CSV table of C-alpha atoms and ligand atoms in Angstrom, one decimal:
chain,number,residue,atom,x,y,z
A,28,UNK,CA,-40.7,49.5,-59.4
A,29,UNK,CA,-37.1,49.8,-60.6
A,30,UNK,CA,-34.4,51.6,-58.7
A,31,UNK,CA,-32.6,54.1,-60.2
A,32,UNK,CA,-28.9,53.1,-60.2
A,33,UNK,CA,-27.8,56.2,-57.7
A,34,UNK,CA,-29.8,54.9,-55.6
A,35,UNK,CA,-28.4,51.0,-56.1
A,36,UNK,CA,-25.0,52.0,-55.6
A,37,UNK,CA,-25.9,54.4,-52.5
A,38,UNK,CA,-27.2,51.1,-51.0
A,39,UNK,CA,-24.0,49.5,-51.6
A,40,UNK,CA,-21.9,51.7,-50.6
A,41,UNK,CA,-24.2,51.7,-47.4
A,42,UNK,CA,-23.6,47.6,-47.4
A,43,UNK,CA,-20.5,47.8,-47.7
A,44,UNK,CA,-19.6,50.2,-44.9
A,45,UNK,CA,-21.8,47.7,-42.6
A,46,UNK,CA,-20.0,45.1,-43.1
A,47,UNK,CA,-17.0,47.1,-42.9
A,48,UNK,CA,-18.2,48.5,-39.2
A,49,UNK,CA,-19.2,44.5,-38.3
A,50,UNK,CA,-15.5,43.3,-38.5
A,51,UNK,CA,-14.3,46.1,-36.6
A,52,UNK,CA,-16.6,45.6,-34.4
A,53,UNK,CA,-16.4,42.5,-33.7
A,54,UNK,CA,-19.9,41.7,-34.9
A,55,UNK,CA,-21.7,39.7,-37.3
A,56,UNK,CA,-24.8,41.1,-39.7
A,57,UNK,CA,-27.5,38.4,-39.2
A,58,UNK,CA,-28.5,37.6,-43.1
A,59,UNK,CA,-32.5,36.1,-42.2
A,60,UNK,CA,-34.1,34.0,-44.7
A,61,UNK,CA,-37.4,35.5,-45.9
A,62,UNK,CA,-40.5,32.7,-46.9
A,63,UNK,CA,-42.8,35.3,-46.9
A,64,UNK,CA,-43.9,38.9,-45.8
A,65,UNK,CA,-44.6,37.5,-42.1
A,66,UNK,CA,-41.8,36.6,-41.9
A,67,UNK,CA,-40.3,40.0,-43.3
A,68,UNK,CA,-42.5,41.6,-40.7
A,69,UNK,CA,-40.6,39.5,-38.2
A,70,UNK,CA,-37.2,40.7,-39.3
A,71,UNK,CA,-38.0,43.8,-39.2
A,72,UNK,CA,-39.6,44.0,-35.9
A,73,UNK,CA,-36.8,42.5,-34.5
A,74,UNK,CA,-34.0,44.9,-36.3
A,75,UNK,CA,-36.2,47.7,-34.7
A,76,UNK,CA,-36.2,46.2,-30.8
A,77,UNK,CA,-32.6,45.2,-31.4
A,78,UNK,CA,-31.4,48.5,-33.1
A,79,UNK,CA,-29.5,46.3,-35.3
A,80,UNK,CA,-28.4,46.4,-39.3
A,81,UNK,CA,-30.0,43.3,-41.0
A,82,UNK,CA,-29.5,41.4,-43.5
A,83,UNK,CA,-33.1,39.3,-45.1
A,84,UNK,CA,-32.1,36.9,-47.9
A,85,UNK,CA,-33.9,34.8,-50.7
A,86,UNK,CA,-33.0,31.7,-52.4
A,87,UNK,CA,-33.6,30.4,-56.1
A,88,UNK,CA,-37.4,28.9,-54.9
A,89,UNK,CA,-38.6,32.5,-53.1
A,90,UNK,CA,-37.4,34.2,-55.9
A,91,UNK,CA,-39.4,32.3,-58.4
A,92,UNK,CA,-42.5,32.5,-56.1
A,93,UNK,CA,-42.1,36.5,-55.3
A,94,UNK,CA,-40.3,37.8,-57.7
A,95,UNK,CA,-36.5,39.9,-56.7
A,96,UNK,CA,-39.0,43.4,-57.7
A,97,UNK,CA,-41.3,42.7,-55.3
A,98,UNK,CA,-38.8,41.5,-52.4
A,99,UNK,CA,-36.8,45.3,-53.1
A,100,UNK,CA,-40.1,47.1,-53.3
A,101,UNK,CA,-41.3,45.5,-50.0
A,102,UNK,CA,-37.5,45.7,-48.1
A,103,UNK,CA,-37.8,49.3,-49.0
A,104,UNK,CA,-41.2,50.1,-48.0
A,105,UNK,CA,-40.4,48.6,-44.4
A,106,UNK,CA,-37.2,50.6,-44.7
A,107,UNK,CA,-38.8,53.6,-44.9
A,108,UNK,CA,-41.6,53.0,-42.8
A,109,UNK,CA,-39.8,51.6,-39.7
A,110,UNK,CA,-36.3,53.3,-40.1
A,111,UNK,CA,-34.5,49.7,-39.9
A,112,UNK,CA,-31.0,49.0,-41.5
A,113,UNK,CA,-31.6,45.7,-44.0
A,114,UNK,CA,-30.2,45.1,-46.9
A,115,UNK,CA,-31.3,42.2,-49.5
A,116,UNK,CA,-29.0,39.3,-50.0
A,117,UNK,CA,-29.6,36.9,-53.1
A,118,UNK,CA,-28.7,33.6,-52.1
A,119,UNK,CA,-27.5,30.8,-53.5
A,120,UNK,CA,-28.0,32.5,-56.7
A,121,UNK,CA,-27.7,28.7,-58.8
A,122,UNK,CA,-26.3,30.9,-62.5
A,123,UNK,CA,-24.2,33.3,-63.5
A,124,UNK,CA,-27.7,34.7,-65.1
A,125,UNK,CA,-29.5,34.4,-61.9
A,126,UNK,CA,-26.6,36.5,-60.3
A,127,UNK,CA,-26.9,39.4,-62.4
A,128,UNK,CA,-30.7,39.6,-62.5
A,129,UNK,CA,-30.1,39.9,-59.0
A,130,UNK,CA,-27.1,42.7,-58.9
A,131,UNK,CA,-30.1,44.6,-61.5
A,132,UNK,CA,-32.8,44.1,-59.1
A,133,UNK,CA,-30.4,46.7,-56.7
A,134,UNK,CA,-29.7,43.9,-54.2
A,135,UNK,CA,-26.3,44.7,-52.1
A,136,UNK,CA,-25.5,41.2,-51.5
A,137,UNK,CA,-25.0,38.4,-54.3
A,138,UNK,CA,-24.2,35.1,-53.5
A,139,UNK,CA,-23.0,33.0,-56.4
A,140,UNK,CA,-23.2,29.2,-56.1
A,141,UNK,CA,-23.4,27.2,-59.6
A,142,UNK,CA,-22.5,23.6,-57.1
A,143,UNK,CA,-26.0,24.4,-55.3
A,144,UNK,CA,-27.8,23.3,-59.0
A,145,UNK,CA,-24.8,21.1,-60.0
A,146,UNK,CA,-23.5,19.1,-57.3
A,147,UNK,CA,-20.3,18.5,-60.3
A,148,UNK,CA,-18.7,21.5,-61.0
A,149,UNK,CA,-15.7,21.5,-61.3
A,150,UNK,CA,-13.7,24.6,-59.5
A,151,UNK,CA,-12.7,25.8,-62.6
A,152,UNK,CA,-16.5,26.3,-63.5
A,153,UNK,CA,-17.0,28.0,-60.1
A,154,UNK,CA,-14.0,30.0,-60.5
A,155,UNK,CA,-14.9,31.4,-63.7
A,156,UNK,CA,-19.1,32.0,-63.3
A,157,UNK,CA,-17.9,33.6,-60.0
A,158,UNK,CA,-15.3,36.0,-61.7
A,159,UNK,CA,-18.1,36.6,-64.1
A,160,UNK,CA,-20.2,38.3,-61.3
A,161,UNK,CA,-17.8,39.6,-59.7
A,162,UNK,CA,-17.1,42.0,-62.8
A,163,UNK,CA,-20.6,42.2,-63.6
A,164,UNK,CA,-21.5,43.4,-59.9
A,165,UNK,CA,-19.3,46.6,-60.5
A,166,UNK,CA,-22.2,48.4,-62.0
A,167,UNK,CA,-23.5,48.8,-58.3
A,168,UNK,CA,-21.3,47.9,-56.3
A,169,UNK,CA,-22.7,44.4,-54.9
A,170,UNK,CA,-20.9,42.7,-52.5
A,171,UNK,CA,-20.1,39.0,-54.3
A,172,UNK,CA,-20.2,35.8,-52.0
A,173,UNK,CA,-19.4,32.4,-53.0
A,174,UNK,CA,-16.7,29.7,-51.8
A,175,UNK,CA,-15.2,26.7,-53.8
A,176,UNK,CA,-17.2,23.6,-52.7
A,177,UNK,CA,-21.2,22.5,-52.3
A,178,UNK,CA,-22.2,23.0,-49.3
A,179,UNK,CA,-23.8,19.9,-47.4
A,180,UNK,CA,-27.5,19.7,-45.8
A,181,UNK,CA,-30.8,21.3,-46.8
A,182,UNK,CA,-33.1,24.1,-45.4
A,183,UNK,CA,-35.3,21.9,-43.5
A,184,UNK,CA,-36.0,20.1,-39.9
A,185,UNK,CA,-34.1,16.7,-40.0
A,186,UNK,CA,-34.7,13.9,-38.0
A,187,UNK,CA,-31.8,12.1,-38.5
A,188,UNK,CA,-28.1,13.3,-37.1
A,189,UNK,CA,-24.9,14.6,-39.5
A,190,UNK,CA,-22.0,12.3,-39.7
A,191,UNK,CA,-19.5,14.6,-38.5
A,192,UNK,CA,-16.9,12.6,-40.1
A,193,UNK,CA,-18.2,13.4,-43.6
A,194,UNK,CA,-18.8,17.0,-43.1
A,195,UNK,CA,-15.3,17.4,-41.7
A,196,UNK,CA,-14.4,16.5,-45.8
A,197,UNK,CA,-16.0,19.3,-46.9
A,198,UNK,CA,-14.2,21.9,-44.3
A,199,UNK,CA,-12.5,24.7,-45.7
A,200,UNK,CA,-8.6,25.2,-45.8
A,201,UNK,CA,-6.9,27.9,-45.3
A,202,UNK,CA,-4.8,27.4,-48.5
A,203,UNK,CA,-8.1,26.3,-50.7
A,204,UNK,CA,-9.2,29.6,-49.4
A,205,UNK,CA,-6.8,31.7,-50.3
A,206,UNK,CA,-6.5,30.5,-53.3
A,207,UNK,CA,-10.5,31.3,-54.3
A,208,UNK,CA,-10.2,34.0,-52.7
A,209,UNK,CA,-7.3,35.4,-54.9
A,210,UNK,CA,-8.2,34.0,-58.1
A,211,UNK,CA,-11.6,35.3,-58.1
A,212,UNK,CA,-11.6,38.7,-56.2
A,213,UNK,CA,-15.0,37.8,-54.1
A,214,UNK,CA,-15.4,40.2,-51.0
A,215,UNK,CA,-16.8,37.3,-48.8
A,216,UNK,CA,-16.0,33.9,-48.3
A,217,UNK,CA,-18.3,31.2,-47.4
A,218,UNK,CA,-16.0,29.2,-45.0
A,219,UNK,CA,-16.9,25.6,-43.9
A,220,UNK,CA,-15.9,24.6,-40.6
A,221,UNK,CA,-18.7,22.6,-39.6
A,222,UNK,CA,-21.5,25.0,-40.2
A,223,UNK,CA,-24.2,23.0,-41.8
A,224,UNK,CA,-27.7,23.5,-43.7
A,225,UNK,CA,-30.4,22.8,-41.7
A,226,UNK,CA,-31.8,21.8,-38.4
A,227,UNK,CA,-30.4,18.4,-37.1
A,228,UNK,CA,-31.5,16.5,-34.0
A,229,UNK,CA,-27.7,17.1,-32.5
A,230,UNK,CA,-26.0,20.4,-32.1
A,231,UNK,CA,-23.7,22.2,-34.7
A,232,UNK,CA,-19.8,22.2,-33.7
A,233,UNK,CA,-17.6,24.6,-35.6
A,234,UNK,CA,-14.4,24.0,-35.7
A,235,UNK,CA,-12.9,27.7,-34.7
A,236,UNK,CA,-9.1,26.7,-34.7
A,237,UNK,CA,-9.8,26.2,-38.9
A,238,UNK,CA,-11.6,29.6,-38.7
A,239,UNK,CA,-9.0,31.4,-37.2
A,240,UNK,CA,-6.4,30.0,-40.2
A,241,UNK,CA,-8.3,30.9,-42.9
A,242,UNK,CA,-9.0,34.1,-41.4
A,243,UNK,CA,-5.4,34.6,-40.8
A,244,UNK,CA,-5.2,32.8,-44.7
A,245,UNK,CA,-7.4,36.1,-46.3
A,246,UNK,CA,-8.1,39.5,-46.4
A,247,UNK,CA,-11.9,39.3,-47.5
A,248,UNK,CA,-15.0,39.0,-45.6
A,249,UNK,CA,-16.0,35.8,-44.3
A,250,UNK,CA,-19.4,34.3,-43.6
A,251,UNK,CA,-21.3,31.4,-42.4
A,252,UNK,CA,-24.2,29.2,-43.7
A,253,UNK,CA,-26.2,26.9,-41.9
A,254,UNK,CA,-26.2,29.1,-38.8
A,255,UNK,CA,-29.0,26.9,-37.6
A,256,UNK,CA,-28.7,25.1,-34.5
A,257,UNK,CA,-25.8,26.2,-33.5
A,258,UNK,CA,-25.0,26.9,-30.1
A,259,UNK,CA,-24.6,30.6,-29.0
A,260,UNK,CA,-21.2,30.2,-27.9
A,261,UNK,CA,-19.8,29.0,-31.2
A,262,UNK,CA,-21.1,32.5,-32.5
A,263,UNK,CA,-19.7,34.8,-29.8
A,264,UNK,CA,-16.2,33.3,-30.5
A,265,UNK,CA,-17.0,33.6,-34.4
A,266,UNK,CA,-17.5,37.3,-34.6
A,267,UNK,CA,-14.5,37.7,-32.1
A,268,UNK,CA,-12.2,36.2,-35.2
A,269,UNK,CA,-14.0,37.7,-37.9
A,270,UNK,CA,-17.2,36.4,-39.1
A,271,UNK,CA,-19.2,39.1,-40.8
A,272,UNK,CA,-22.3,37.5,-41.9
A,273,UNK,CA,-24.0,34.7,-40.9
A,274,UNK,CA,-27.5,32.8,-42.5
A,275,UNK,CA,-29.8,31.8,-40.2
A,276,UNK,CA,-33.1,30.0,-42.3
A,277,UNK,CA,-34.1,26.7,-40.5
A,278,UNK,CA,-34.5,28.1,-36.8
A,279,UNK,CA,-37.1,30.7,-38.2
A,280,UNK,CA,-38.8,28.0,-40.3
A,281,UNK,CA,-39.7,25.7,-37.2
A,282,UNK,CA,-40.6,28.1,-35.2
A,283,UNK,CA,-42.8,29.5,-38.1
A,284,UNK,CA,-44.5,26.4,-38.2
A,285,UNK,CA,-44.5,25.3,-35.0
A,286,UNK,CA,-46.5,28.0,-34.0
A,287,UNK,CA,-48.7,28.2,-37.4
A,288,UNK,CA,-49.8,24.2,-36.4
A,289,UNK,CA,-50.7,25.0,-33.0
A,290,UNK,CA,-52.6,28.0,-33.8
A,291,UNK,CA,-54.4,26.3,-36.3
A,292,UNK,CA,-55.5,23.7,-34.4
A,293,UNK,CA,-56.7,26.1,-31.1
A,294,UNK,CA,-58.1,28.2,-33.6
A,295,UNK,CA,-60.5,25.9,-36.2
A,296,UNK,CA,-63.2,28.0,-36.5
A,297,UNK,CA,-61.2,31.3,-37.8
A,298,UNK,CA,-60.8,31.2,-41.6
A,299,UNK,CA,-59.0,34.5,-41.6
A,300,UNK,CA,-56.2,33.4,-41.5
A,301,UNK,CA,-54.2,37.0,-41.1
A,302,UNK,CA,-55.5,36.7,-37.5
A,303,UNK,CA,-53.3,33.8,-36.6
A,304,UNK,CA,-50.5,35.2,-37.9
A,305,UNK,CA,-49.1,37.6,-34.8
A,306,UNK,CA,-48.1,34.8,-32.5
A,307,UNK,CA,-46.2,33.5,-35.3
A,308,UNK,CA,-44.4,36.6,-36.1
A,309,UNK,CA,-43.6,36.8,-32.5
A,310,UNK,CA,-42.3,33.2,-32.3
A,311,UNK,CA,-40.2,33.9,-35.9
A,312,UNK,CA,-39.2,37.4,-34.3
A,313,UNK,CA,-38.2,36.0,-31.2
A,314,UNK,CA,-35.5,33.8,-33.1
A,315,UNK,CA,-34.1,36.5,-35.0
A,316,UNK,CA,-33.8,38.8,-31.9
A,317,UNK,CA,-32.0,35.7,-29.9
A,318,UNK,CA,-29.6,35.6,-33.5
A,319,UNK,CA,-28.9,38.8,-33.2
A,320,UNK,CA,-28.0,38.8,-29.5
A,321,UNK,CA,-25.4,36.1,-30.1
A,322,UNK,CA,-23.8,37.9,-33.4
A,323,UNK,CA,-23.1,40.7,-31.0
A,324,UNK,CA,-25.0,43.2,-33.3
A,325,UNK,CA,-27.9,44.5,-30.9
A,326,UNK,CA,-27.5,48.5,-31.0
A,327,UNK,CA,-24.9,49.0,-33.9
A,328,UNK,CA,-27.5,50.0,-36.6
A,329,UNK,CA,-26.0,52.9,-38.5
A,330,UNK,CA,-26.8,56.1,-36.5
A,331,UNK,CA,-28.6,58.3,-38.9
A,332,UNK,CA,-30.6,55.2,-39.6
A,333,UNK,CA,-31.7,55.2,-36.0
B,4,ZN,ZN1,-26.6,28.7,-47.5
């Protein structure tokens, strides 16, 4: 069912207060990848436990399978029925097109990212698609995300480790960013500083001393990808110099199927398969509530939420 545009914008608004509250907090909004409505029920569960705003996000592939109506219709049923402060981000949104159908589908969070389909864009085509959405988002007042590169890796479990030395080519500078940042008029910035897609045999390192400079560098919010695999530590520090958002997709996905293998296998007579599911919400709630722990945002849900 559509939204009614009040009620888009009064989302928004809401959004954008939260990720106002996160920076001056000191915390970060966890933005959790959605594959399905387990793993939706795991978000939420753990947003409840945790008293803690959420962020669940899509990419081009869920939205083709489920559909942005669906995702806003479910993400507000839950809201509703369990009290919890989430907010849909589109992510990796790979058109300008895609983008909009997304601002018009009431989510509060658009991420814009034309290099994701086309590895060769030039900045000038990501500058101007992004400025695009950016106007285009004022009709509710989406928050617009996007940064001027490709980022590296993939949503999945690798087996091989990242050449650090080639990722560190891809890092963010404070001047690149201030420069996006200024000729497009984004309210976050995806900064690279050694935050990665996917799950890699090796730990993440993030280079903080670059994070500091471009935060010093800009005045908008600034978030993460590739949260994956990324020890705790590097987080704690993060929010401390201003990460508001961070994407966390690969963790939840092992652990989804992980725990989806080994119940299939104990379980090979059951052919309902809804009665495997709980231990692998747990498993994928578990993740999220050890996320938010680290991004410092257990207990800060808005209060008239809680
Ligand atoms: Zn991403």
């Amino acid at each position: 069912m559509s939204k009614s545009i009040e009620s888009m914008r009064q989302d928004c608004k809401d959004a954008r207060s939260a990720l106002a509250r996160a920076r001056e907090g000191q915390y970060a909004l966890g933005a959790f990848n959605l594959d399905n409505q387990e793993t939706l029920i795991a978000v939420t569960k753990a947003a409840v436990k945790k008293n803690a705003p959420v962020l669940v996000e899509i990419s081009h592939g869920e939205v083709e399978l489920l559909g942005l109506e669906n995702v806003r219709d479910m993400v507000d049923n839950y809201k509703a029925e369990f009290g919890v402060e989430m907010y849909i981000n589109l992510d990796h949104s790979p058109s300008v097109e895609a983008a909009k159908a997304g601002i018009d589908a009431g989510f509060e969070f658009i991420h814009i990212d034309i290099s994701q389909a086309n590895h060769d864009a030039t900045e000038e085509d990501i500058i101007n698609c992004t400025k695009e959405v950016v106007a285009y988002a004022k009709k509710t007042g989406a928050l617009v995300e996007s940064e001027p590169h490709y980022f590296g890796g993939g949503s999945n479990r690798f087996t091989k480790a990242f050449d650090y030395a080639e990722i560190k080519k891809t890092f963010s500078t404070p001047e690149g960013a201030r420069a996006f940042v200024e000729a497009t008029g984004i309210d976050t910035y995806a900064a690279a500083i050694g935050n990665l897609h996917g799950s890699y045999p090796v730990p993440k390192r993030l280079d903080l001393r670059l994070l500091q400079e471009v935060r010093n560098a800009i005045d908008c919010n600034i978030s993460l990808h590739g949260g994956s695999g990324t020890p705790g530590h590097y987080f704690e520090d993060a929010v401390k110099i201003g990460v508001g958002k961070i994407n966390i997709n690969s963790d939840m996905r092992v652990a989804y199927r992980t725990t989806l293998e080994q119940q299939l296998k104990e379980n090979k007579t059951e052919f309902a398969v809804i009665k495997l599911m709980d231990k692998v919400i747990d498993a994928v709630q578990e993740v999220v509530e050890s996320k938010i722990d680290s991004f410092g945002a257990t207990g800060m849900a808005k209060p008239s939420i809680r």
